[in-house]
């Protein structure tokens, strides 16, 4: 696959780059960002942390707002941030013009329903196509971690839980923990996956954790003053499911913090060190 470099900026001794490529999985052009720490130019093979962003975001939000580059440079972690959905001419959005479905809101599932099924296969893109592209074009070690925020936190949890052995580390910020039972998830799942709710279970982390064949330690941070906490995020459901399954989940409720990137920037260092410990980078 051909990569088109869109931009390149020096950052903490490394490079932040954006690329466009044609995705066979999503049947459209896709853009992703990569942070290459200084060790990439020193001949080292580096672990990769995949970051999945939330509703309305693109690859740019995390790279510009999270303050992750400094710590990633220290730890020797490459960071890859894909877009949150397919985009472009012919890719259907929300027929009602809302922001919580369609463009910018792919929910990291493989859609089975028309007209979404042709393009909205973000799970396969994140888990298979994008890593293959990264591993063919960048100096990587083959070790992968995954994290994300909100809808992306849901995506990170589901990608790891559905694909044992694929990732060596896992974390999330304010994930949509029980999408089967919240308005954002119900809207997305009913359209992408159809009205049969039994099919939704394979895309809900609070359900998947009960039957997990691999138990990667999970670090989750949640703002206690998050406006979406009670109605959309429901971390208590994930915690209860993890406790029942004896799954190693560390859930931290952070007083005073909301859903914003101020929250993410405040705790991103903890998460990067969590991943580095598992991926073999510096801590």
XYZ file of C-alpha atoms in Angstrom:
283
model
C 0.000 0.000 0.000
C 1.271 3.459 -0.914
C 1.690 6.003 1.882
C 1.347 9.712 1.096
C 3.056 11.933 3.671
C 0.813 14.905 4.447
C 2.839 16.692 7.129
C 5.919 16.354 9.312
C 6.877 18.231 12.502
C 9.832 17.785 14.845
C 8.690 17.114 18.420
C 10.822 16.265 21.486
C 13.628 14.968 19.305
C 11.283 12.765 17.286
C 8.810 13.319 14.466
C 5.044 13.714 14.271
C 3.892 12.682 10.810
C 0.520 12.335 9.093
C -0.142 9.953 6.222
C -2.928 9.125 3.801
C -3.466 5.706 2.224
C -6.154 3.771 0.433
C -7.904 1.341 2.772
C -9.127 -1.884 1.216
C -11.014 -2.682 4.436
C -12.973 0.575 4.524
C -13.171 1.227 0.771
C -11.983 4.806 1.086
C -8.901 6.911 1.720
C -7.826 7.078 5.359
C -5.520 9.374 7.297
C -3.509 8.406 10.348
C -0.849 10.064 12.495
C 2.331 8.523 13.885
C 4.755 9.797 16.487
C 8.255 8.436 15.867
C 10.400 8.940 18.982
C 14.129 9.720 18.602
C 15.035 6.032 18.962
C 13.470 5.380 15.530
C 16.415 7.163 13.890
C 18.898 5.193 15.981
C 18.091 1.865 14.396
C 15.966 0.542 17.259
C 12.885 -1.639 16.734
C 10.118 0.023 18.734
C 6.860 -1.085 20.367
C 3.708 0.644 19.132
C 0.837 2.094 21.125
C -2.376 2.437 19.086
C -4.569 5.297 20.298
C -8.284 5.334 19.451
C -10.035 8.690 19.762
C -13.611 9.495 20.692
C -16.739 10.870 19.067
C -16.225 13.781 16.637
C -12.419 13.430 16.829
C -9.810 12.707 14.149
C -6.185 11.576 14.347
C -5.188 15.145 15.242
C -6.880 15.562 18.643
C -4.667 13.251 20.667
C -1.410 14.209 18.971
C -1.983 17.933 19.512
C -3.700 17.986 22.911
C -2.628 15.017 25.042
C 0.970 16.057 25.699
C 2.152 12.508 25.021
C 5.195 13.160 22.835
C 7.615 14.078 25.620
C 7.027 10.866 27.578
C 6.848 8.721 24.430
C 10.256 10.126 23.420
C 11.687 9.202 26.816
C 10.190 5.710 26.764
C 10.891 4.871 23.135
C 7.222 4.314 22.330
C 5.840 4.834 18.852
C 2.247 6.117 18.883
C -0.185 5.557 16.013
C -3.508 7.419 15.943
C -6.045 6.465 13.244
C -9.155 8.426 12.364
C -12.386 7.526 14.142
C -14.378 6.513 11.067
C -14.227 6.221 7.292
C -14.760 9.515 5.475
C -15.078 10.859 1.955
C -17.426 11.070 -0.980
C -19.875 8.189 -0.931
C -19.331 7.303 2.730
C -22.711 7.615 4.481
C -22.981 9.773 7.580
C -25.803 10.238 10.035
C -29.022 10.626 8.025
C -30.255 13.035 10.711
C -27.106 15.134 10.577
C -26.183 14.445 14.213
C -22.623 14.163 15.545
C -22.908 10.891 17.455
C -23.236 8.496 14.513
C -21.642 8.061 11.102
C -18.752 10.332 10.154
C -16.487 10.704 13.189
C -18.372 7.963 15.035
C -17.408 4.564 13.637
C -17.528 2.918 17.102
C -14.741 0.483 16.129
C -17.196 -2.243 15.099
C -17.662 -4.158 11.839
C -21.018 -3.026 10.505
C -23.288 -5.715 9.103
C -26.199 -3.506 8.001
C -26.618 -1.433 4.851
C -25.668 1.201 3.891
C -22.939 1.036 6.549
C -21.431 -2.400 5.880
C -19.391 -1.382 2.819
C -17.317 1.198 4.723
C -17.797 0.943 8.489
C -15.422 -1.881 9.418
C -13.248 0.035 11.830
C -12.528 -3.016 13.993
C -10.818 -4.896 11.168
C -9.047 -1.713 10.085
C -7.600 -1.046 13.550
C -6.770 -4.651 14.422
C -5.528 -5.946 11.052
C -5.029 -3.523 8.161
C -3.432 -0.562 9.938
C -0.926 -2.639 11.991
C 0.109 -4.495 8.820
C 0.743 -1.140 7.163
C 2.727 0.161 10.159
C 4.789 -3.003 10.467
C 5.680 -2.932 6.768
C 6.827 0.703 6.765
C 8.228 1.617 10.183
C 10.925 0.234 12.542
C 8.693 -1.682 14.928
C 9.329 -4.582 17.288
C 6.020 -6.367 16.787
C 4.846 -5.561 20.312
C 1.552 -3.674 20.417
C -0.462 -1.826 23.033
C -3.849 -0.167 22.645
C -5.610 2.667 24.450
C -8.262 5.274 23.785
C -10.775 7.785 25.080
C -14.568 7.529 25.383
C -15.760 5.803 22.173
C -12.076 5.038 21.611
C -11.767 3.605 25.112
C -14.617 1.258 24.219
C -12.769 0.439 21.005
C -9.490 -0.299 22.783
C -11.148 -2.623 25.294
C -13.100 -4.487 22.628
C -10.148 -4.824 20.240
C -8.011 -6.390 22.975
C -10.739 -8.590 24.456
C -11.792 -9.954 21.047
C -8.232 -10.661 19.899
C -6.210 -12.448 22.585
C -2.482 -12.391 21.893
C -2.742 -9.419 19.548
C -1.822 -6.798 22.165
C 0.512 -6.868 25.129
C -0.918 -3.859 26.987
C -4.294 -2.173 27.430
C -5.701 0.985 28.994
C -8.555 3.460 28.542
C -9.742 6.935 29.511
C -13.447 7.298 30.306
C -14.487 4.386 28.070
C -18.065 3.743 27.007
C -18.035 0.635 29.170
C -21.477 -0.825 28.493
C -22.563 0.449 25.043
C -25.506 -1.984 24.869
C -27.140 0.002 27.658
C -26.403 3.666 26.891
C -27.872 6.100 24.344
C -24.702 6.497 22.255
C -24.159 2.770 21.998
C -27.783 1.883 21.377
C -28.007 4.363 18.510
C -24.790 3.139 16.889
C -25.315 -0.582 17.428
C -28.918 -0.588 16.199
C -27.830 0.949 12.901
C -24.436 -0.670 12.345
C -25.360 -4.108 13.697
C -29.155 -4.299 13.388
C -31.942 -4.445 15.944
C -31.158 -7.942 17.248
C -29.568 -7.102 20.597
C -27.959 -10.503 21.058
C -25.539 -9.552 18.286
C -24.451 -6.479 20.236
C -22.936 -8.575 23.007
C -19.760 -9.323 21.055
C -19.017 -5.579 20.922
C -19.574 -4.723 24.597
C -16.525 -4.830 26.901
C -18.614 -5.437 30.014
C -19.960 -8.605 28.381
C -16.716 -9.740 26.740
C -14.680 -9.497 29.934
C -16.644 -12.389 31.471
C -15.344 -14.839 28.881
C -11.907 -13.363 28.265
C -9.303 -16.020 27.401
C -6.452 -13.615 28.149
C -6.217 -11.301 31.150
C -4.178 -8.250 30.214
C -4.045 -5.871 33.186
C -6.249 -2.873 32.356
C -5.703 0.663 33.619
C -8.817 2.861 33.358
C -9.024 6.499 34.433
C -12.406 8.185 34.771
C -13.166 11.785 35.680
C -15.542 12.000 38.625
C -17.039 15.251 37.254
C -17.563 13.888 33.743
C -20.987 15.002 32.457
C -21.383 11.659 30.652
C -20.457 9.465 33.608
C -23.869 8.186 34.684
C -25.780 8.057 31.382
C -23.152 7.051 28.796
C -19.967 5.670 30.372
C -21.033 3.443 33.292
C -17.609 2.348 34.596
C -19.293 0.629 37.537
C -20.699 -1.985 35.124
C -17.223 -2.745 33.786
C -15.844 -2.917 37.325
C -18.567 -5.326 38.435
C -17.978 -7.554 35.400
C -14.219 -7.574 36.029
C -14.696 -8.417 39.699
C -17.031 -11.301 38.852
C -14.515 -12.683 36.317
C -11.468 -12.066 38.536
C -10.097 -9.866 35.758
C -7.206 -7.492 36.650
C -8.812 -4.058 36.220
C -7.487 -0.948 37.947
C -10.218 1.697 37.787
C -9.298 5.142 39.122
C -12.028 7.726 39.689
C -10.327 11.117 39.496
C -12.070 13.872 41.537
C -12.750 17.152 39.747
C -11.879 15.947 36.237
C -14.283 16.014 33.285
C -14.328 14.375 29.831
C -11.889 16.743 28.144
C -8.306 16.540 26.972
C -7.285 18.433 30.109
C -8.183 15.198 31.894
C -6.284 13.042 29.405
C -3.192 15.263 29.527
C -3.189 15.080 33.331
C -2.848 11.280 33.416
C -1.323 10.334 30.046
C 2.112 9.798 31.602
C 0.743 7.091 33.897
C -0.785 5.320 30.917
C 2.319 5.518 28.753
C 4.426 4.079 31.577
C 1.814 1.346 32.083
C 2.204 0.396 28.420
C 6.006 0.704 28.390
C 6.288 -1.705 31.300
C 4.381 -4.368 29.369
C 5.899 -3.623 25.964
C 9.523 -3.669 27.023
C 10.208 0.043 26.735
C 11.740 2.177 29.451
C 9.459 2.973 32.423
